[in-house]
mmCIF file of C-alpha atoms in Angstrom:
data_model
loop_
_atom_site.group_PDB
_atom_site.id
_atom_site.type_symbol
_atom_site.label_atom_id
_atom_site.label_comp_id
_atom_site.label_asym_id
_atom_site.label_seq_id
_atom_site.Cartn_x
_atom_site.Cartn_y
_atom_site.Cartn_z
ATOM 1 C CA MET A 229 70.790 232.362 25.213
ATOM 2 C CA ASN A 230 73.734 230.065 24.324
ATOM 3 C CA ALA A 231 75.798 231.076 21.232
ATOM 4 C CA SER A 232 75.298 227.701 19.913
ATOM 5 C CA ASP A 233 71.283 228.291 20.136
ATOM 6 C CA PRO A 234 69.755 228.642 16.637
ATOM 7 C CA ALA A 235 68.158 231.689 17.618
ATOM 8 C CA SER A 236 71.206 233.108 18.736
ATOM 9 C CA SER A 237 73.095 232.478 15.605
ATOM 10 C CA ASP A 238 70.268 234.002 13.561
ATOM 11 C CA SER A 239 70.182 237.407 15.157
ATOM 12 C CA ALA A 240 73.952 237.801 15.354
ATOM 13 C CA SER A 241 75.645 240.598 13.429
ATOM 14 C CA THR A 242 78.645 239.541 11.072
ATOM 15 C CA SER A 243 79.969 242.908 11.668
ATOM 16 C CA ALA A 244 82.489 243.649 14.125
ATOM 17 C CA PRO A 245 81.487 245.546 17.519
ATOM 18 C CA GLY A 246 81.223 249.227 16.705
ATOM 19 C CA THR A 247 80.607 248.957 13.161
ATOM 20 C CA SER A 248 77.691 248.606 10.805
ATOM 21 C CA SER A 249 76.791 247.108 7.514
ATOM 22 C CA SER A 250 74.217 248.358 4.815
ATOM 23 C CA SER A 251 71.330 246.326 3.430
ATOM 24 C CA ALA A 252 70.376 246.096 -0.228
ATOM 25 C CA SER A 253 67.943 248.818 0.317
ATOM 26 C CA GLY A 254 70.673 251.257 1.643
ATOM 27 C CA SER A 255 69.393 251.234 5.202
ATOM 28 C CA THR A 256 71.963 250.957 8.068
ATOM 29 C CA ALA A 257 71.709 248.292 10.382
ATOM 30 C CA SER A 258 72.751 249.002 14.089
ATOM 31 C CA ALA A 259 75.999 247.469 15.462
ATOM 32 C CA SER A 260 75.455 244.408 17.712
ATOM 33 C CA ALA A 261 74.646 245.649 21.144
ATOM 34 C CA PRO A 262 76.871 244.510 23.943
ATOM 35 C CA SER A 263 75.084 241.461 25.858
ATOM 36 C CA ALA A 264 73.003 242.755 28.891
ATOM 37 C CA PRO A 265 74.690 242.267 32.158
ATOM 38 C CA SER A 266 73.035 239.250 34.051
ATOM 39 C CA PRO A 267 71.532 239.341 37.561
ATOM 40 C CA ARG A 268 74.176 238.628 40.110
ATOM 41 C CA LEU A 269 72.940 235.376 41.629
ATOM 42 C CA ARG A 270 74.484 233.456 44.722
ATOM 43 C CA ALA A 271 77.665 231.576 43.903
ATOM 44 C CA ALA A 272 76.135 228.627 45.815
ATOM 45 C CA LEU A 273 74.095 227.917 42.693
ATOM 46 C CA GLU A 274 77.211 226.874 41.004
ATOM 47 C CA THR A 275 78.049 224.119 43.347
ATOM 48 C CA PHE A 276 75.147 221.705 42.764
ATOM 49 C CA PRO A 277 73.199 220.549 39.858
ATOM 50 C CA PRO A 278 69.423 221.125 39.491
ATOM 51 C CA TYR A 279 66.917 218.422 40.395
ATOM 52 C CA ILE A 280 66.189 216.191 37.270
ATOM 53 C CA PRO A 281 62.968 214.169 37.272
ATOM 54 C CA GLY A 282 62.656 210.876 35.887
ATOM 55 C CA LYS A 283 62.182 210.879 32.101
ATOM 56 C CA PRO A 284 58.868 210.068 30.055
ATOM 57 C CA PRO A 285 59.213 206.773 28.097
ATOM 58 C CA ARG A 286 59.557 207.079 24.475
ATOM 59 C CA GLN A 287 56.790 206.106 22.127
ATOM 60 C CA VAL A 288 57.646 203.013 19.968
ATOM 61 C CA GLU A 289 55.202 201.998 17.437
ATOM 62 C CA GLY A 290 53.863 198.288 18.399
ATOM 63 C CA LEU A 291 54.758 198.668 21.957
ATOM 64 C CA GLU A 292 52.972 200.069 25.064
ATOM 65 C CA SER A 293 55.183 202.281 26.807
ATOM 66 C CA PHE A 294 56.066 202.194 30.530
ATOM 67 C CA LYS A 295 57.418 204.908 32.975
ATOM 68 C CA LEU A 296 59.604 203.123 35.531
ATOM 69 C CA SER A 297 61.642 206.090 36.272
ATOM 70 C CA SER A 298 59.972 208.272 39.049
ATOM 71 C CA ASN A 299 59.120 205.784 41.711
ATOM 72 C CA GLU A 300 55.363 206.493 41.218
ATOM 73 C CA ASN A 301 52.582 203.853 42.569
ATOM 74 C CA PHE A 302 51.486 202.364 39.389
ATOM 75 C CA LEU A 303 48.098 201.370 41.206
ATOM 76 C CA PRO A 304 45.663 204.445 41.195
ATOM 77 C CA PRO A 305 44.560 205.875 44.539
ATOM 78 C CA LEU A 306 41.690 204.104 46.411
ATOM 79 C CA PRO A 307 38.378 204.147 45.175
ATOM 80 C CA ALA A 308 37.070 206.014 48.309
ATOM 81 C CA VAL A 309 39.989 208.850 47.769
ATOM 82 C CA LEU A 310 39.086 209.537 44.362
ATOM 83 C CA GLU A 311 35.518 209.882 45.249
ATOM 84 C CA THR A 312 36.733 212.353 48.033
ATOM 85 C CA MET A 313 38.805 214.268 45.651
ATOM 86 C CA VAL A 314 35.641 214.779 43.242
ATOM 87 C CA ALA A 315 33.756 215.906 46.163
ATOM 88 C CA HIS A 316 36.359 218.439 47.380
ATOM 89 C CA ALA A 317 36.904 219.904 43.777
ATOM 90 C CA THR A 318 34.853 222.983 44.814
ATOM 91 C CA ASN A 319 35.603 226.974 45.122
ATOM 92 C CA PRO A 320 39.503 227.362 44.558
ATOM 93 C CA ALA A 321 38.943 231.218 45.120
ATOM 94 C CA LEU A 322 39.396 230.377 48.703
ATOM 95 C CA TYR A 323 42.580 229.647 50.684
ATOM 96 C CA PRO A 324 42.931 226.039 52.248
ATOM 97 C CA ASP A 325 43.058 225.579 55.912
ATOM 98 C CA ASP A 326 46.963 226.833 56.571
ATOM 99 C CA ALA A 327 47.034 224.508 59.655
ATOM 100 C CA ALA A 328 45.809 221.387 58.018
ATOM 101 C CA LEU A 329 44.083 220.764 61.170
ATOM 102 C CA ALA A 330 41.919 217.827 60.171
ATOM 103 C CA LEU A 331 44.719 216.034 58.346
ATOM 104 C CA ARG A 332 47.008 216.547 61.287
ATOM 105 C CA GLN A 333 44.388 215.109 63.777
ATOM 106 C CA GLY A 334 44.164 212.177 61.789
ATOM 107 C CA LEU A 335 47.769 211.784 61.663
ATOM 108 C CA ALA A 336 48.253 212.384 65.431
ATOM 109 C CA ASP A 337 45.310 209.939 66.023
ATOM 110 C CA ARG A 338 46.833 207.197 63.665
ATOM 111 C CA LEU A 339 50.396 207.611 64.732
ATOM 112 C CA GLY A 340 49.965 208.224 68.749
ATOM 113 C CA VAL A 341 51.686 211.613 68.628
ATOM 114 C CA GLY A 342 50.329 215.238 69.771
ATOM 115 C CA LEU A 343 49.250 217.656 67.424
ATOM 116 C CA ASP A 344 52.373 219.921 68.436
ATOM 117 C CA ARG A 345 54.679 217.117 67.025
ATOM 118 C CA LEU A 346 53.482 217.445 63.460
ATOM 119 C CA VAL A 347 53.596 219.796 60.497
ATOM 120 C CA VAL A 348 52.212 219.055 56.997
ATOM 121 C CA THR A 349 53.779 220.396 53.696
ATOM 122 C CA THR A 350 53.802 220.363 49.946
ATOM 123 C CA GLY A 351 55.389 216.934 49.898
ATOM 124 C CA ALA A 352 58.569 215.920 51.767
ATOM 125 C CA SER A 353 60.494 217.938 49.344
ATOM 126 C CA GLU A 354 59.515 221.166 50.994
ATOM 127 C CA LEU A 355 60.441 219.666 54.249
ATOM 128 C CA LEU A 356 63.901 219.134 53.239
ATOM 129 C CA VAL A 357 64.207 222.850 52.223
ATOM 130 C CA ALA A 358 62.634 224.147 55.480
ATOM 131 C CA LEU A 359 65.223 221.886 57.523
ATOM 132 C CA THR A 360 68.105 223.235 55.888
ATOM 133 C CA GLN A 361 66.672 226.795 56.249
ATOM 134 C CA ILE A 362 66.131 226.581 59.887
ATOM 135 C CA THR A 363 69.567 224.780 60.539
ATOM 136 C CA SER A 364 72.182 225.550 58.022
ATOM 137 C CA ASP A 365 74.107 228.349 56.341
ATOM 138 C CA ALA A 366 77.431 229.237 54.662
ATOM 139 C CA THR A 367 79.050 228.701 58.003
ATOM 140 C CA THR A 368 77.788 225.474 58.552
ATOM 141 C CA GLU A 369 78.026 221.791 57.469
ATOM 142 C CA ALA A 370 75.740 218.914 56.550
ATOM 143 C CA ILE A 371 76.063 215.121 56.148
ATOM 144 C CA TYR A 372 74.097 212.755 54.069
ATOM 145 C CA PRO A 373 74.797 209.462 52.376
ATOM 146 C CA TRP A 374 75.730 209.197 48.714
ATOM 147 C CA PRO A 375 74.452 208.085 46.418
ATOM 148 C CA SER A 376 70.948 209.094 47.974
ATOM 149 C CA PHE A 377 68.029 211.271 47.055
ATOM 150 C CA GLU A 378 69.177 213.945 44.786
ATOM 151 C CA MET A 379 67.486 216.862 46.753
ATOM 152 C CA TYR A 380 69.901 216.565 49.787
ATOM 153 C CA PRO A 381 72.913 218.370 47.630
ATOM 154 C CA GLN A 382 70.215 220.738 46.195
ATOM 155 C CA THR A 383 68.723 221.993 49.378
ATOM 156 C CA THR A 384 72.138 221.841 51.607
ATOM 157 C CA GLY A 385 73.835 223.519 48.546
ATOM 158 C CA LEU A 386 71.281 226.361 48.347
ATOM 159 C CA VAL A 387 72.035 227.800 51.679
ATOM 160 C CA GLY A 388 75.858 227.539 51.003
ATOM 161 C CA SER A 389 76.418 224.780 53.628
ATOM 162 C CA THR A 390 79.461 222.647 53.173
ATOM 163 C CA ARG A 391 78.379 219.282 52.109
ATOM 164 C CA HIS A 392 79.941 215.925 53.164
ATOM 165 C CA GLU A 393 78.910 213.130 51.060
ATOM 166 C CA VAL A 394 79.606 209.956 52.731
ATOM 167 C CA PRO A 395 79.921 206.914 50.171
ATOM 168 C CA LEU A 396 77.655 203.996 50.756
ATOM 169 C CA THR A 397 78.982 200.605 51.477
ATOM 170 C CA ALA A 398 79.362 198.082 48.680
ATOM 171 C CA GLU A 399 76.184 196.819 49.796
ATOM 172 C CA GLY A 400 74.248 199.907 49.082
ATOM 173 C CA ARG A 401 73.947 200.648 52.591
ATOM 174 C CA HIS A 402 74.784 203.794 54.937
ATOM 175 C CA ASP A 403 78.198 203.834 56.267
ATOM 176 C CA LEU A 404 76.903 205.229 59.672
ATOM 177 C CA ASP A 405 80.651 204.957 61.363
ATOM 178 C CA ALA A 406 82.063 207.027 58.359
ATOM 179 C CA MET A 407 79.066 209.436 58.916
ATOM 180 C CA ALA A 408 79.722 209.731 62.632
ATOM 181 C CA ALA A 409 83.388 210.494 61.853
ATOM 182 C CA ALA A 410 82.439 213.348 59.585
ATOM 183 C CA ILE A 411 80.742 215.251 62.236
ATOM 184 C CA THR A 412 82.594 218.577 63.150
ATOM 185 C CA GLU A 413 81.681 221.547 65.545
ATOM 186 C CA ASP A 414 80.095 223.085 62.363
ATOM 187 C CA THR A 415 77.865 220.034 61.764
ATOM 188 C CA ARG A 416 74.047 221.319 62.101
ATOM 189 C CA LEU A 417 72.462 218.805 59.767
ATOM 190 C CA ILE A 418 72.521 215.095 58.962
ATOM 191 C CA ILE A 419 70.222 213.355 56.723
ATOM 192 C CA LEU A 420 69.456 209.314 56.797
ATOM 193 C CA CYS A 421 67.296 207.596 54.039
ATOM 194 C CA SER A 422 65.800 204.638 55.060
ATOM 195 C CA PRO A 423 64.923 202.897 52.543
ATOM 196 C CA ASN A 424 67.740 204.463 50.630
ATOM 197 C CA ASN A 425 66.675 206.010 47.454
ATOM 198 C CA PRO A 426 68.173 204.855 44.780
ATOM 199 C CA THR A 427 69.944 201.825 46.255
ATOM 200 C CA GLY A 428 66.987 200.241 48.474
ATOM 201 C CA PRO A 429 68.559 198.766 51.813
ATOM 202 C CA VAL A 430 66.747 199.845 54.920
ATOM 203 C CA LEU A 431 68.653 200.916 58.320
ATOM 204 C CA ARG A 432 68.296 198.831 61.191
ATOM 205 C CA ASP A 433 66.961 200.107 64.411
ATOM 206 C CA ASP A 434 70.029 199.159 66.715
ATOM 207 C CA GLU A 435 72.401 200.781 64.212
ATOM 208 C CA VAL A 436 70.523 204.175 63.975
ATOM 209 C CA ARG A 437 70.148 204.167 67.821
ATOM 210 C CA ALA A 438 73.976 203.510 68.344
ATOM 211 C CA PHE A 439 74.705 206.477 65.793
ATOM 212 C CA LEU A 440 72.304 208.850 67.449
ATOM 213 C CA ASP A 441 73.852 208.453 70.609
ATOM 214 C CA LYS A 442 77.161 209.708 68.834
ATOM 215 C CA VAL A 443 75.367 212.663 67.278
ATOM 216 C CA PRO A 444 75.619 215.856 69.444
ATOM 217 C CA ASP A 445 72.310 217.026 70.922
ATOM 218 C CA HIS A 446 72.583 220.456 68.954
ATOM 219 C CA VAL A 447 72.694 218.688 65.374
ATOM 220 C CA LEU A 448 69.324 217.953 63.721
ATOM 221 C CA VAL A 449 68.952 214.319 62.330
ATOM 222 C CA ALA A 450 66.414 214.071 59.506
ATOM 223 C CA LEU A 451 65.298 210.615 58.796
ATOM 224 C CA ASP A 452 63.707 210.354 55.388
ATOM 225 C CA GLU A 453 61.266 207.520 55.259
ATOM 226 C CA ALA A 454 59.435 208.132 52.148
ATOM 227 C CA TYR A 455 59.166 204.515 51.389
ATOM 228 C CA TRP A 456 58.805 202.816 54.820
ATOM 229 C CA GLU A 457 55.592 201.343 54.032
ATOM 230 C CA PHE A 458 57.092 198.968 51.608
ATOM 231 C CA ALA A 459 59.725 197.845 53.800
ATOM 232 C CA THR A 460 59.763 194.368 55.454
ATOM 233 C CA GLU A 461 63.147 193.518 56.634
ATOM 234 C CA PRO A 462 63.008 192.428 60.315
ATOM 235 C CA GLY A 463 64.800 194.802 62.595
ATOM 236 C CA ARG A 464 64.350 197.771 60.248
ATOM 237 C CA ALA A 465 64.299 201.337 61.942
ATOM 238 C CA ASP A 466 61.235 202.582 63.802
ATOM 239 C CA GLY A 467 61.284 205.981 63.073
ATOM 240 C CA LEU A 468 58.135 206.713 65.428
ATOM 241 C CA GLY A 469 59.912 205.048 68.103
ATOM 242 C CA LEU A 470 63.246 206.775 67.289
ATOM 243 C CA VAL A 471 61.668 210.068 67.046
ATOM 244 C CA ARG A 472 60.058 209.488 70.722
ATOM 245 C CA ASP A 473 63.515 208.920 72.067
ATOM 246 C CA TYR A 474 65.704 211.887 70.659
ATOM 247 C CA PRO A 475 64.687 215.316 70.624
ATOM 248 C CA ASN A 476 67.128 216.279 67.800
ATOM 249 C CA LEU A 477 65.521 213.737 65.303
ATOM 250 C CA VAL A 478 63.004 214.647 62.747
ATOM 251 C CA LEU A 479 60.912 212.007 60.893
ATOM 252 C CA LEU A 480 59.897 212.946 56.959
ATOM 253 C CA ARG A 481 57.129 210.898 55.491
ATOM 254 C CA THR A 482 54.921 211.486 52.374
ATOM 255 C CA PHE A 483 51.544 210.573 50.931
ATOM 256 C CA SER A 484 53.363 210.391 47.535
ATOM 257 C CA LYS A 485 54.642 206.584 47.295
ATOM 258 C CA ALA A 486 52.498 203.875 48.904
ATOM 259 C CA HIS A 487 49.509 206.236 49.023
ATOM 260 C CA GLY A 488 49.664 206.833 45.432
ATOM 261 C CA LEU A 489 49.032 210.813 45.681
ATOM 262 C CA ALA A 490 52.283 211.938 44.624
ATOM 263 C CA GLY A 491 50.323 214.691 42.168
ATOM 264 C CA LEU A 492 48.902 216.182 45.094
ATOM 265 C CA ARG A 493 51.829 216.861 47.057
ATOM 266 C CA VAL A 494 51.291 216.170 50.838
ATOM 267 C CA GLY A 495 54.149 215.273 53.066
ATOM 268 C CA TYR A 496 54.392 215.682 56.917
ATOM 269 C CA ALA A 497 57.233 215.613 59.650
ATOM 270 C CA VAL A 498 57.194 214.304 63.435
ATOM 271 C CA ALA A 499 59.375 215.749 65.765
ATOM 272 C CA HIS A 500 59.640 217.331 68.990
ATOM 273 C CA PRO A 501 57.871 220.763 69.323
ATOM 274 C CA PRO A 502 60.966 223.208 69.091
ATOM 275 C CA VAL A 503 61.910 221.586 65.884
ATOM 276 C CA ILE A 504 57.985 221.986 64.463
ATOM 277 C CA GLU A 505 57.830 225.369 65.695
ATOM 278 C CA GLY A 506 60.805 226.123 63.574
ATOM 279 C CA LEU A 507 59.584 224.302 60.318
ATOM 280 C CA LEU A 508 56.325 226.276 60.654
ATOM 281 C CA LYS A 509 58.394 229.564 60.252
ATOM 282 C CA ALA A 510 60.002 228.117 56.895
ATOM 283 C CA VAL A 511 57.200 226.252 55.018
ATOM 284 C CA ILE A 512 55.114 227.983 52.590
ATOM 285 C CA PRO A 513 51.924 229.240 53.928
ATOM 286 C CA PHE A 514 48.464 227.745 52.372
ATOM 287 C CA GLY A 515 50.827 225.326 50.491
ATOM 288 C CA VAL A 516 48.598 221.943 50.646
ATOM 289 C CA THR A 517 45.111 222.539 48.950
ATOM 290 C CA ASP A 518 41.905 221.494 50.751
ATOM 291 C CA LEU A 519 41.497 218.743 47.824
ATOM 292 C CA SER A 520 44.911 217.446 48.949
ATOM 293 C CA GLN A 521 44.319 217.421 52.433
ATOM 294 C CA ALA A 522 41.028 215.846 52.257
ATOM 295 C CA ALA A 523 42.411 213.076 49.832
ATOM 296 C CA ALA A 524 45.286 212.471 52.295
ATOM 297 C CA LEU A 525 43.040 212.280 55.288
ATOM 298 C CA GLU A 526 40.607 209.720 53.559
ATOM 299 C CA SER A 527 43.591 207.675 52.431
ATOM 300 C CA LEU A 528 44.702 207.617 55.884
ATOM 301 C CA ASN A 529 41.253 206.410 56.955
ATOM 302 C CA HIS A 530 41.991 203.469 54.925
ATOM 303 C CA TRP A 531 45.297 202.865 56.240
ATOM 304 C CA ASP A 532 45.148 198.923 56.437
ATOM 305 C CA GLU A 533 44.299 198.943 52.590
ATOM 306 C CA VAL A 534 47.139 201.205 51.801
ATOM 307 C CA LEU A 535 49.335 198.927 53.850
ATOM 308 C CA GLU A 536 47.802 195.893 52.049
ATOM 309 C CA ARG A 537 48.564 197.179 48.710
ATOM 310 C CA ALA A 538 52.239 198.291 49.710
ATOM 311 C CA GLY A 539 52.710 194.648 50.754
ATOM 312 C CA GLU A 540 51.607 193.474 47.402
ATOM 313 C CA ILE A 541 54.159 195.761 45.788
ATOM 314 C CA ALA A 542 56.680 194.713 47.884
ATOM 315 C CA GLN A 543 55.932 190.976 47.034
ATOM 316 C CA THR A 544 56.316 191.890 43.148
ATOM 317 C CA ARG A 545 59.557 193.712 44.071
ATOM 318 C CA ASP A 546 61.192 190.688 45.972
ATOM 319 C CA ALA A 547 60.111 188.509 42.993
ATOM 320 C CA PHE A 548 61.601 190.716 40.373
ATOM 321 C CA ALA A 549 64.949 191.614 42.441
ATOM 322 C CA ALA A 550 65.098 187.362 42.658
ATOM 323 C CA ALA A 551 64.716 187.084 38.783
ATOM 324 C CA LEU A 552 67.270 189.741 38.188
ATOM 325 C CA ARG A 553 69.843 187.774 40.501
ATOM 326 C CA GLU A 554 68.869 184.531 38.793
ATOM 327 C CA GLN A 555 70.250 186.391 35.540
ATOM 328 C CA GLY A 556 73.219 187.074 37.283
ATOM 329 C CA TRP A 557 72.730 190.733 38.491
ATOM 330 C CA GLU A 558 74.079 191.956 41.680
ATOM 331 C CA VAL A 559 70.848 193.530 43.492
ATOM 332 C CA PRO A 560 71.103 195.219 46.859
ATOM 333 C CA GLU A 561 68.447 194.276 49.466
ATOM 334 C CA ALA A 562 65.539 196.123 47.837
ATOM 335 C CA GLN A 563 63.106 197.235 50.617
ATOM 336 C CA ALA A 564 61.198 200.162 48.746
ATOM 337 C CA ASN A 565 59.226 200.095 45.183
ATOM 338 C CA TYR A 566 62.448 199.948 42.936
ATOM 339 C CA VAL A 567 65.363 198.184 42.507
ATOM 340 C CA TRP A 568 68.981 199.118 42.012
ATOM 341 C CA LEU A 569 71.533 197.725 39.213
ATOM 342 C CA PRO A 570 74.959 199.107 40.096
ATOM 343 C CA LEU A 571 76.165 199.471 36.324
ATOM 344 C CA GLY A 572 78.608 202.079 37.019
ATOM 345 C CA GLU A 573 80.087 202.935 33.288
ATOM 346 C CA LYS A 574 77.407 200.878 31.588
ATOM 347 C CA SER A 575 74.504 202.733 32.888
ATOM 348 C CA ASP A 576 73.908 204.923 29.494
ATOM 349 C CA ALA A 577 73.865 201.785 27.557
ATOM 350 C CA PHE A 578 71.678 200.059 29.766
ATOM 351 C CA GLU A 579 69.144 202.926 29.723
ATOM 352 C CA ASP A 580 69.575 203.145 25.877
ATOM 353 C CA ALA A 581 68.550 199.412 25.758
ATOM 354 C CA CYS A 582 65.432 200.310 27.890
ATOM 355 C CA VAL A 583 64.496 203.357 25.862
ATOM 356 C CA GLU A 584 64.681 201.397 22.679
ATOM 357 C CA GLN A 585 62.005 199.170 24.197
ATOM 358 C CA ALA A 586 59.484 202.205 25.359
ATOM 359 C CA VAL A 587 60.506 201.850 28.980
ATOM 360 C CA ALA A 588 62.013 204.587 30.937
ATOM 361 C CA VAL A 589 64.075 204.023 34.140
ATOM 362 C CA ARG A 590 66.363 206.097 35.964
ATOM 363 C CA ASN A 591 69.938 206.238 35.153
ATOM 364 C CA LEU A 592 71.713 208.161 38.027
ATOM 365 C CA GLY A 593 75.524 207.502 36.663
ATOM 366 C CA ALA A 594 76.569 205.016 39.148
ATOM 367 C CA GLY A 595 73.713 202.625 38.298
ATOM 368 C CA VAL A 596 70.134 202.419 37.203
ATOM 369 C CA ARG A 597 66.981 202.556 39.278
ATOM 370 C CA ILE A 598 63.857 200.657 38.094
ATOM 371 C CA SER A 599 60.431 201.480 39.602
ATOM 372 C CA ILE A 600 58.155 198.674 40.284
ATOM 373 C CA GLY A 601 55.481 198.813 37.751
ATOM 374 C CA GLU A 602 52.823 196.803 35.906
ATOM 375 C CA ASP A 603 53.495 192.886 35.569
ATOM 376 C CA GLU A 604 54.081 193.524 31.801
ATOM 377 C CA ALA A 605 56.565 196.392 32.364
ATOM 378 C CA LEU A 606 58.687 194.267 34.577
ATOM 379 C CA ALA A 607 58.514 191.268 32.179
ATOM 380 C CA ARG A 608 59.825 193.629 29.359
ATOM 381 C CA VAL A 609 62.601 194.702 31.720
ATOM 382 C CA LEU A 610 63.542 191.204 32.641
ATOM 383 C CA GLU A 611 64.062 190.469 28.893
ATOM 384 C CA ILE A 612 66.073 193.420 28.312
ATOM 385 C CA ALA A 613 68.253 192.872 31.360
ATOM 386 C CA GLU A 614 68.659 189.355 30.452
ATOM 387 C CA ARG A 615 70.131 189.997 26.758
ATOM 388 C CA PHE A 616 72.250 192.949 28.376
ATOM 389 C CA HIS A 617 73.699 190.851 30.909
ATOM 390 C CA ILE A 618 74.602 188.125 28.245
ATOM 391 C CA GLU A 619 76.213 190.777 25.889
ATOM 392 C CA HIS A 620 78.003 192.764 28.475
ATOM 393 C CA PHE A 621 78.899 190.515 31.459
ATOM 394 C CA GLU A 622 79.288 187.163 29.971
ATOM 395 C CA ASP A 623 82.155 185.765 27.976
#
């Protein structure tokens, strides 16, 4: 408990250590006991911040509130998926299928890969934790772009790995030349993110292949494609094609975004068998519930509908980004279900302006990320953004 906490202040003795004071009734109060020693935790925990999720919106009288801070799909799961969830809400006393065989078979058929090249986990976040556990420790180094997904420093820092955060280009893209130059004999893990979270641009297939050709075979490269279904840019990286050609590449995907199943926690990795075998030793047993597996499989069976809805969200994103640019904003090439405003020191003020209007956005210090949501939500953000740009950027 911090000394500034009210409970701490109320319970603290005003007497000096080792002395006592008498109450009005004449009883003797015990001297303040020395604070108990804290458990000795790993020093690596001091080197990175905890993951902080997107904030909920403030309730403002007379305004509908909108959460645009977590890149959640504002559309509900497909009706068939909801029906499947109801049908599989059965007996929670039983463990789920640890192998997630039906879901893995569905993925294998859909993606054209073998079962031995797939692992299903509790979201792609668990995959990041498992990847660092099977590759890294305090003697190794990890490389990733920055700013990018906030779990990269957390997962690599947790194992004590030395972290190289390679700055993005001015356009919010990976600087792959700088990332390649950062590789040393101690590098064991490299993370790429396409589309990059939070800035939005994708990696091109040719540039990823050129980069992978520079990476030593013993270094594992993770390609995080959590938002790949929303990407429309020609020439974007083909994760499945890449993972077939490079044994040291692992592809990370999720059912949280385009499928709209973030609350069910289902992710998967595609890699060559030795990497999958390593991941299976590090992931949590029975982590994905039967209900989650069934819902993900049903959503997978409606693949075309999922991609159609992702395409509609992408069209809304493009229109929203274009409207922001018309107001004078510099918006990186958005290829996911969000846009990025590189506000720098004005990020706090922009977030405050949104909060006052019952809209939650994600303030990441270097800028603000705005998830694509309902038309009403985006219209309100455009009004806020227009006023803000006039007040802060125009003479």
